[in-house]
Amino acid sequence: MLQLRQMIWQTDRFQPAYSSELRRKTQKTGSTMATDFKFIPLIDVSPLLEKWDHPNIAQDEGVAQVVKQLDQACRDAGFFYVKGHGIPVSLMKDIKNIAREYFHQPYEEKIKIKLSAETGYRGYQRIGENITKGKPDIHEAIDCYREVKHGMYGGLGDVMQGSNIWPSNPPNFKQLMEEYIDRCTDLSRKIMRGIALALGGSVDEMEGEIGGDPFWVLRIIGYPAASVSNGHDKAHDDVGCGAHTDYGLLTLVNQDDDIVALQVRNKTGEWISAPPIPGTFVCNIGDMLKILSNDIYESTLHRVINNSPKYRVSVAYFYEPNFDAAVEPLDVCLQKTGGTKNFEGAVYGKHLVGKVTTNFIM
């Protein structure tokens, strides 16, 4: 298997997907946005979680209803809220609170875990250091990735080699985040089982060589309050995070309950707000699931604009394929879309590295 993967990395069969758009094999007519949705649907995934490892999961009526809702949401918006997820609301709040405590420290304290190429792009970045399409984003953040050991993925993993650097203050930061990551990984795997069924595949369609050993990313993000100076309202000029799609399979966003800032773009170009619903995650699909589905599902553009007078915290967990996964449209999705691949394949690790190495002003 290692030899096969090395051959894949050295050939042109799986092209990196980090150009301005995912590399298409065929020209698709119309907008690449989702539908002209006006709101983000809410899905109770508890029936799926209760039966996630049951041998007859696909025949369960409660699971079938969740699968239907997931399919509709991924087709229409590429976004949905998740409730009944089993992660304690108290933990979700603790994560945001400890993140806020870190960001409210002096810069000299925060910079002790500064992000750099030498840290495998892990650590803290100041406001404006992260860029989207060449423009600075008005947020500060800590970036965390699953550990990549020397030689773990051959040369593919060199850029991301390393382990996370955690702050010593606030106390318990590392322990709390690692517990949260474990819970989000477990939840995401179960949701992906539902999405596999929604696409018409087997319950474990997204596991094995695609996601049996999933990579993950955690971004702990702080958005400064909107500012007013010289009589000019800067809130409408300061984009917390520019319009983008996510890289991998699935994202879970844990956002402040009292600030509306996340916006999702529909087919007509209208930006639809995703207001917080306490106790839920905002969930969206990424570029790799778009490829796997052969364009049945859309990785929808979204952005963050914090027009609030309050500092905003958001913690985004990204569930990804295996780092060395060669991702291409699934056979079951090809059958549904006329048999023609809409995308060249992509090695997930190449896609990630191509993004990470161009994301920062350093």
CSV table of C-alpha atoms in Angstrom, one decimal:
chain,number,residue,atom,x,y,z
A,1,MET,CA,0.0,0.0,0.0
A,2,LEU,CA,2.8,2.4,0.8
A,3,GLN,CA,4.4,1.7,-2.6
A,4,LEU,CA,1.1,2.4,-4.3
A,5,ARG,CA,0.7,5.7,-2.5
A,6,GLN,CA,4.2,6.8,-3.4
A,7,MET,CA,3.4,6.0,-7.0
A,8,ILE,CA,0.2,8.1,-6.8
A,9,TRP,CA,2.2,11.1,-5.4
A,10,GLN,CA,4.7,10.9,-8.2
A,11,THR,CA,2.2,10.8,-11.1
A,12,ASP,CA,-0.1,13.4,-12.6
A,13,ARG,CA,-3.2,11.3,-12.1
A,14,PHE,CA,-4.2,13.0,-8.9
A,15,GLN,CA,-3.7,16.7,-9.5
A,16,PRO,CA,-3.4,19.1,-6.6
A,17,ALA,CA,-6.7,20.8,-6.1
A,18,TYR,CA,-5.4,24.1,-4.7
A,19,SER,CA,-5.6,26.3,-7.8
A,20,SER,CA,-8.2,29.1,-7.8
A,21,GLU,CA,-10.9,26.5,-8.1
A,22,LEU,CA,-11.0,22.7,-7.8
A,23,ARG,CA,-9.6,21.3,-11.0
A,24,ARG,CA,-12.6,20.3,-13.2
A,25,LYS,CA,-12.5,17.7,-16.0
A,26,THR,CA,-15.7,18.9,-17.5
A,27,GLN,CA,-17.3,22.3,-17.9
A,28,LYS,CA,-20.2,22.7,-15.6
A,29,THR,CA,-22.9,25.1,-16.6
A,30,GLY,CA,-24.5,27.7,-14.3
A,31,SER,CA,-23.4,28.8,-10.8
A,32,THR,CA,-21.1,26.7,-8.7
A,33,MET,CA,-23.0,27.9,-5.6
A,34,ALA,CA,-25.7,25.8,-3.9
A,35,THR,CA,-29.4,26.7,-4.4
A,36,ASP,CA,-31.1,30.0,-3.7
A,37,PHE,CA,-31.7,28.9,-0.1
A,38,LYS,CA,-32.8,31.5,2.4
A,39,PHE,CA,-32.0,29.8,5.7
A,40,ILE,CA,-29.8,27.1,7.2
A,41,PRO,CA,-31.7,23.9,8.1
A,42,LEU,CA,-31.5,22.3,11.6
A,43,ILE,CA,-31.0,18.6,11.9
A,44,ASP,CA,-31.4,16.4,15.0
A,45,VAL,CA,-28.7,13.7,14.5
A,46,SER,CA,-29.5,11.8,17.7
A,47,PRO,CA,-31.2,8.8,15.9
A,48,LEU,CA,-28.1,8.4,13.7
A,49,LEU,CA,-25.8,8.5,16.7
A,50,GLU,CA,-27.9,5.9,18.6
A,51,LYS,CA,-27.6,3.5,15.7
A,52,TRP,CA,-24.3,4.4,14.1
A,53,ASP,CA,-22.7,1.0,14.5
A,54,HIS,CA,-25.8,-1.1,14.2
A,55,PRO,CA,-25.6,-3.8,11.5
A,56,ASN,CA,-29.0,-2.8,10.1
A,57,ILE,CA,-28.5,1.0,10.4
A,58,ALA,CA,-29.7,1.6,6.8
A,59,GLN,CA,-33.1,0.0,7.6
A,60,ASP,CA,-33.8,2.1,10.7
A,61,GLU,CA,-36.7,4.6,10.2
A,62,GLY,CA,-35.2,7.2,12.5
A,63,VAL,CA,-31.8,7.0,10.8
A,64,ALA,CA,-33.5,7.1,7.3
A,65,GLN,CA,-35.1,10.4,8.3
A,66,VAL,CA,-31.8,11.9,9.4
A,67,VAL,CA,-30.1,10.7,6.2
A,68,LYS,CA,-32.8,12.3,4.1
A,69,GLN,CA,-32.4,15.6,5.9
A,70,LEU,CA,-28.6,15.4,5.5
A,71,ASP,CA,-28.9,14.8,1.8
A,72,GLN,CA,-31.3,17.7,1.3
A,73,ALA,CA,-29.1,20.1,3.3
A,74,CYS,CA,-25.9,19.1,1.5
A,75,ARG,CA,-27.6,19.5,-1.9
A,76,ASP,CA,-29.4,22.8,-1.1
A,77,ALA,CA,-27.0,24.8,1.1
A,78,GLY,CA,-23.9,22.7,1.9
A,79,PHE,CA,-24.6,24.0,5.5
A,80,PHE,CA,-26.8,22.8,8.4
A,81,TYR,CA,-27.1,23.1,12.1
A,82,VAL,CA,-26.6,20.0,14.2
A,83,LYS,CA,-28.4,19.3,17.4
A,84,GLY,CA,-28.7,16.1,19.4
A,85,HIS,CA,-24.9,15.7,18.9
A,86,GLY,CA,-24.1,14.3,22.3
A,87,ILE,CA,-21.3,16.8,23.1
A,88,PRO,CA,-22.0,18.5,26.4
A,89,VAL,CA,-23.1,22.2,26.0
A,90,SER,CA,-21.0,22.9,29.1
A,91,LEU,CA,-17.9,21.7,27.2
A,92,MET,CA,-18.8,23.8,24.2
A,93,LYS,CA,-19.0,26.8,26.5
A,94,ASP,CA,-15.8,26.0,28.3
A,95,ILE,CA,-13.9,25.8,25.0
A,96,LYS,CA,-15.1,29.3,24.0
A,97,ASN,CA,-14.5,30.7,27.4
A,98,ILE,CA,-10.9,29.4,27.7
A,99,ALA,CA,-10.2,30.6,24.1
A,100,ARG,CA,-11.5,34.1,25.0
A,101,GLU,CA,-9.3,34.1,28.1
A,102,TYR,CA,-6.2,33.3,26.0
A,103,PHE,CA,-7.0,36.0,23.4
A,104,HIS,CA,-7.5,38.7,26.1
A,105,GLN,CA,-4.0,38.2,27.4
A,106,PRO,CA,-1.2,40.7,26.4
A,107,TYR,CA,0.3,40.1,23.0
A,108,GLU,CA,3.7,39.2,24.6
A,109,GLU,CA,2.0,36.2,26.2
A,110,LYS,CA,0.2,35.1,23.1
A,111,ILE,CA,3.2,35.3,20.9
A,112,LYS,CA,5.0,32.7,23.0
A,113,ILE,CA,3.4,30.1,20.7
A,114,LYS,CA,3.9,31.9,17.5
A,115,LEU,CA,3.0,30.1,14.3
A,116,SER,CA,5.9,29.6,11.8
A,117,ALA,CA,7.0,27.2,9.1
A,118,GLU,CA,9.3,25.6,11.7
A,119,THR,CA,6.3,24.7,13.9
A,120,GLY,CA,4.5,23.0,11.0
A,121,TYR,CA,2.2,26.0,10.7
A,122,ARG,CA,0.9,25.4,14.2
A,123,GLY,CA,0.5,28.1,16.8
A,124,TYR,CA,-0.7,31.7,17.2
A,125,GLN,CA,-1.1,34.3,14.4
A,126,ARG,CA,-1.8,37.9,15.1
A,127,ILE,CA,-4.6,40.0,13.5
A,128,GLY,CA,-4.1,40.4,9.8
A,129,GLU,CA,-1.5,37.6,9.5
A,130,ASN,CA,-4.0,35.2,7.9
A,131,ILE,CA,-5.0,36.1,4.3
A,132,THR,CA,-7.8,35.1,2.0
A,133,LYS,CA,-7.4,35.8,-1.7
A,134,GLY,CA,-4.5,38.2,-0.9
A,135,LYS,CA,-6.4,40.3,1.7
A,136,PRO,CA,-5.7,40.3,5.4
A,137,ASP,CA,-8.4,38.7,7.6
A,138,ILE,CA,-9.3,40.7,10.7
A,139,HIS,CA,-8.9,37.9,13.2
A,140,GLU,CA,-6.3,36.3,15.4
A,141,ALA,CA,-6.2,32.6,15.9
A,142,ILE,CA,-4.4,29.4,17.1
A,143,ASP,CA,-4.0,26.7,14.4
A,144,CYS,CA,-3.8,23.1,15.5
A,145,TYR,CA,-3.3,20.0,13.4
A,146,ARG,CA,-3.1,16.3,14.0
A,147,GLU,CA,0.5,15.3,14.8
A,148,VAL,CA,2.7,14.5,11.8
A,149,LYS,CA,5.8,12.5,12.7
A,150,HIS,CA,9.0,12.4,10.6
A,151,GLY,CA,8.6,10.2,7.6
A,152,MET,CA,4.9,9.5,8.4
A,153,TYR,CA,3.7,10.3,4.8
A,154,GLY,CA,7.0,10.3,3.0
A,155,GLY,CA,7.8,13.7,1.5
A,156,LEU,CA,4.2,14.6,1.4
A,157,GLY,CA,4.1,15.3,5.2
A,158,ASP,CA,7.3,17.3,5.5
A,159,VAL,CA,5.7,20.7,5.6
A,160,MET,CA,3.2,19.7,8.3
A,161,GLN,CA,5.6,17.8,10.4
A,162,GLY,CA,5.4,18.5,14.1
A,163,SER,CA,3.0,18.5,17.1
A,164,ASN,CA,0.8,21.2,18.5
A,165,ILE,CA,2.3,24.0,20.7
A,166,TRP,CA,-0.1,24.8,23.5
A,167,PRO,CA,-0.1,27.9,25.7
A,168,SER,CA,0.8,27.4,29.4
A,169,ASN,CA,-1.8,30.1,30.2
A,170,PRO,CA,-4.7,29.7,30.7
A,171,PRO,CA,-4.1,26.5,32.7
A,172,ASN,CA,-5.8,23.4,31.4
A,173,PHE,CA,-5.9,24.8,27.8
A,174,LYS,CA,-4.3,21.7,26.3
A,175,GLN,CA,-6.3,19.1,28.2
A,176,LEU,CA,-9.6,20.8,27.4
A,177,MET,CA,-8.8,21.2,23.7
A,178,GLU,CA,-7.7,17.6,23.3
A,179,GLU,CA,-10.8,16.3,25.0
A,180,TYR,CA,-12.9,18.5,22.6
A,181,ILE,CA,-11.0,17.3,19.5
A,182,ASP,CA,-11.6,13.7,20.5
A,183,ARG,CA,-15.3,14.3,20.8
A,184,CYS,CA,-15.5,16.2,17.6
A,185,THR,CA,-13.7,13.5,15.7
A,186,ASP,CA,-16.1,10.9,17.0
A,187,LEU,CA,-19.1,13.0,16.1
A,188,SER,CA,-17.8,13.8,12.7
A,189,ARG,CA,-17.2,10.2,11.8
A,190,LYS,CA,-20.8,9.3,12.7
A,191,ILE,CA,-22.2,12.2,10.7
A,192,MET,CA,-20.1,11.1,7.7
A,193,ARG,CA,-21.6,7.7,8.0
A,194,GLY,CA,-25.0,9.3,7.5
A,195,ILE,CA,-23.7,11.3,4.5
A,196,ALA,CA,-22.3,8.1,3.0
A,197,LEU,CA,-25.8,6.6,3.2
A,198,ALA,CA,-27.3,9.8,1.8
A,199,LEU,CA,-25.1,9.4,-1.3
A,200,GLY,CA,-26.3,5.9,-1.8
A,201,GLY,CA,-23.1,4.2,-0.6
A,202,SER,CA,-22.4,1.8,2.2
A,203,VAL,CA,-22.3,3.1,5.8
A,204,ASP,CA,-18.5,2.9,5.8
A,205,GLU,CA,-18.0,4.3,2.3
A,206,MET,CA,-16.0,7.3,3.6
A,207,GLU,CA,-13.7,5.2,5.8
A,208,GLY,CA,-10.9,2.8,4.8
A,209,GLU,CA,-8.5,4.5,2.3
A,210,ILE,CA,-10.6,7.7,2.2
A,211,GLY,CA,-11.1,8.4,5.9
A,212,GLY,CA,-10.2,5.4,8.0
A,213,ASP,CA,-7.4,7.3,9.6
A,214,PRO,CA,-8.7,10.9,9.4
A,215,PHE,CA,-6.6,14.0,9.6
A,216,TRP,CA,-8.1,16.9,11.6
A,217,VAL,CA,-7.6,20.6,11.9
A,218,LEU,CA,-8.7,22.9,14.8
A,219,ARG,CA,-8.8,26.7,14.4
A,220,ILE,CA,-9.4,28.7,17.6
A,221,ILE,CA,-10.4,32.2,16.3
A,222,GLY,CA,-11.0,35.6,17.8
A,223,TYR,CA,-12.6,38.4,15.9
A,224,PRO,CA,-12.2,41.9,17.3
A,225,ALA,CA,-15.2,44.1,17.9
A,226,ALA,CA,-16.3,46.5,15.1
A,227,SER,CA,-14.5,49.9,15.5
A,228,VAL,CA,-15.5,53.4,14.8
A,229,SER,CA,-13.0,56.2,14.2
A,230,ASN,CA,-13.1,59.7,12.7
A,231,GLY,CA,-16.9,59.3,12.3
A,232,HIS,CA,-16.4,56.4,9.9
A,233,ASP,CA,-18.0,53.1,10.6
A,234,LYS,CA,-15.3,50.6,9.8
A,235,ALA,CA,-17.5,47.6,10.5
A,236,HIS,CA,-18.6,47.2,6.9
A,237,ASP,CA,-15.0,47.3,5.7
A,238,ASP,CA,-13.4,44.8,8.1
A,239,VAL,CA,-13.9,41.3,6.9
A,240,GLY,CA,-13.1,38.9,9.8
A,241,CYS,CA,-12.5,36.1,7.3
A,242,GLY,CA,-12.9,36.5,3.6
A,243,ALA,CA,-15.1,34.4,1.3
A,244,HIS,CA,-13.7,30.8,1.1
A,245,THR,CA,-14.6,27.1,1.0
A,246,ASP,CA,-13.3,24.6,3.5
A,247,TYR,CA,-10.6,22.1,2.5
A,248,GLY,CA,-11.7,18.7,3.7
A,249,LEU,CA,-14.9,16.7,4.4
A,250,LEU,CA,-16.8,18.3,7.2
A,251,THR,CA,-16.6,21.3,9.5
A,252,LEU,CA,-18.1,21.8,13.0
A,253,VAL,CA,-18.3,25.4,14.1
A,254,ASN,CA,-18.8,26.3,17.8
A,255,GLN,CA,-19.6,30.0,17.7
A,256,ASP,CA,-20.6,32.6,20.3
A,257,ASP,CA,-24.3,32.5,21.1
A,258,ASP,CA,-25.0,36.2,21.0
A,259,ILE,CA,-23.3,37.5,17.8
A,260,VAL,CA,-24.4,37.1,14.2
A,261,ALA,CA,-21.3,37.1,12.0
A,262,LEU,CA,-21.1,34.0,9.8
A,263,GLN,CA,-22.6,34.4,6.3
A,264,VAL,CA,-23.2,31.8,3.6
A,265,ARG,CA,-23.6,32.6,-0.1
A,266,ASN,CA,-26.5,31.2,-2.1
A,267,LYS,CA,-26.8,30.7,-5.8
A,268,THR,CA,-28.1,34.2,-6.5
A,269,GLY,CA,-25.1,35.7,-4.7
A,270,GLU,CA,-27.0,36.7,-1.6
A,271,TRP,CA,-25.2,36.4,1.7
A,272,ILE,CA,-27.4,34.4,4.1
A,273,SER,CA,-26.7,34.8,7.9
A,274,ALA,CA,-26.1,31.7,10.0
A,275,PRO,CA,-27.2,33.1,13.4
A,276,PRO,CA,-26.2,31.2,16.5
A,277,ILE,CA,-28.5,28.6,17.9
A,278,PRO,CA,-27.3,27.8,21.4
A,279,GLY,CA,-26.2,24.2,22.0
A,280,THR,CA,-25.8,23.5,18.2
A,281,PHE,CA,-22.9,23.3,15.8
A,282,VAL,CA,-23.0,24.9,12.4
A,283,CYS,CA,-21.8,22.2,10.1
A,284,ASN,CA,-20.7,22.5,6.5
A,285,ILE,CA,-19.1,20.3,3.9
A,286,GLY,CA,-15.7,20.9,2.3
A,287,ASP,CA,-13.8,20.5,-1.0
A,288,MET,CA,-12.9,16.9,-0.6
A,289,LEU,CA,-16.6,15.9,-0.1
A,290,LYS,CA,-17.5,17.9,-3.2
A,291,ILE,CA,-15.0,15.8,-5.2
A,292,LEU,CA,-16.2,12.5,-3.7
A,293,SER,CA,-19.8,13.4,-4.5
A,294,ASN,CA,-18.9,14.4,-8.1
A,295,ASP,CA,-20.6,17.7,-7.5
A,296,ILE,CA,-23.8,16.3,-6.1
A,297,TYR,CA,-22.9,18.2,-2.9
A,298,GLU,CA,-21.4,21.7,-2.8
A,299,SER,CA,-18.7,23.2,-0.7
A,300,THR,CA,-20.4,26.6,-0.3
A,301,LEU,CA,-18.6,29.9,-0.1
A,302,HIS,CA,-18.9,31.5,3.4
A,303,ARG,CA,-17.3,34.5,5.2
A,304,VAL,CA,-17.3,36.2,8.6
A,305,ILE,CA,-18.1,39.9,9.2
A,306,ASN,CA,-18.2,40.9,12.9
A,307,ASN,CA,-20.3,44.1,13.0
A,308,SER,CA,-20.9,43.6,16.7
A,309,PRO,CA,-19.3,45.9,19.3
A,310,LYS,CA,-18.3,42.7,21.1
A,311,TYR,CA,-15.2,40.5,20.6
A,312,ARG,CA,-16.3,37.2,19.0
A,313,VAL,CA,-14.9,33.7,19.5
A,314,SER,CA,-15.4,30.8,17.1
A,315,VAL,CA,-13.8,27.4,17.4
A,316,ALA,CA,-13.9,25.4,14.1
A,317,TYR,CA,-13.1,21.7,13.9
A,318,PHE,CA,-12.3,20.3,10.5
A,319,TYR,CA,-12.7,16.6,9.9
A,320,GLU,CA,-10.5,15.6,6.9
A,321,PRO,CA,-9.7,12.5,4.8
A,322,ASN,CA,-6.6,10.5,5.5
A,323,PHE,CA,-3.7,12.8,4.9
A,324,ASP,CA,-2.4,10.7,2.1
A,325,ALA,CA,-5.9,9.8,0.6
A,326,ALA,CA,-6.2,9.9,-3.1
A,327,VAL,CA,-9.6,11.5,-3.4
A,328,GLU,CA,-11.7,11.1,-6.5
A,329,PRO,CA,-15.5,10.7,-7.3
A,330,LEU,CA,-17.0,7.7,-5.7
A,331,ASP,CA,-18.4,5.0,-8.0
A,332,VAL,CA,-21.8,5.4,-6.5
A,333,CYS,CA,-21.8,9.1,-7.3
A,334,LEU,CA,-20.5,8.6,-10.8
A,335,GLN,CA,-23.5,6.3,-11.4
A,336,LYS,CA,-25.8,9.1,-10.3
A,337,THR,CA,-24.2,11.8,-12.5
A,338,GLY,CA,-23.9,10.1,-15.9
A,339,GLY,CA,-20.6,8.3,-15.4
A,340,THR,CA,-18.4,11.3,-16.1
A,341,LYS,CA,-15.9,12.5,-13.5
A,342,ASN,CA,-16.4,16.3,-13.0
A,343,PHE,CA,-13.0,16.6,-11.2
A,344,GLU,CA,-9.5,15.4,-11.5
A,345,GLY,CA,-8.6,13.5,-8.3
A,346,ALA,CA,-6.7,15.2,-5.5
A,347,VAL,CA,-4.4,14.0,-2.8
A,348,TYR,CA,-5.7,15.6,0.3
A,349,GLY,CA,-2.3,16.3,1.9
A,350,LYS,CA,-1.3,18.2,-1.3
A,351,HIS,CA,-4.5,20.2,-1.2
A,352,LEU,CA,-3.9,21.1,2.5
A,353,VAL,CA,-0.2,22.0,2.1
A,354,GLY,CA,-1.0,24.2,-1.0
A,355,LYS,CA,-3.5,26.2,1.1
A,356,VAL,CA,-1.5,26.4,4.4
A,357,THR,CA,1.7,27.6,2.7
A,358,THR,CA,-0.1,30.5,1.0
A,359,ASN,CA,-2.4,31.5,3.9
A,360,PHE,CA,-0.1,33.7,5.9
A,361,ILE,CA,1.9,37.0,5.8
A,362,MET,CA,5.0,35.9,7.8
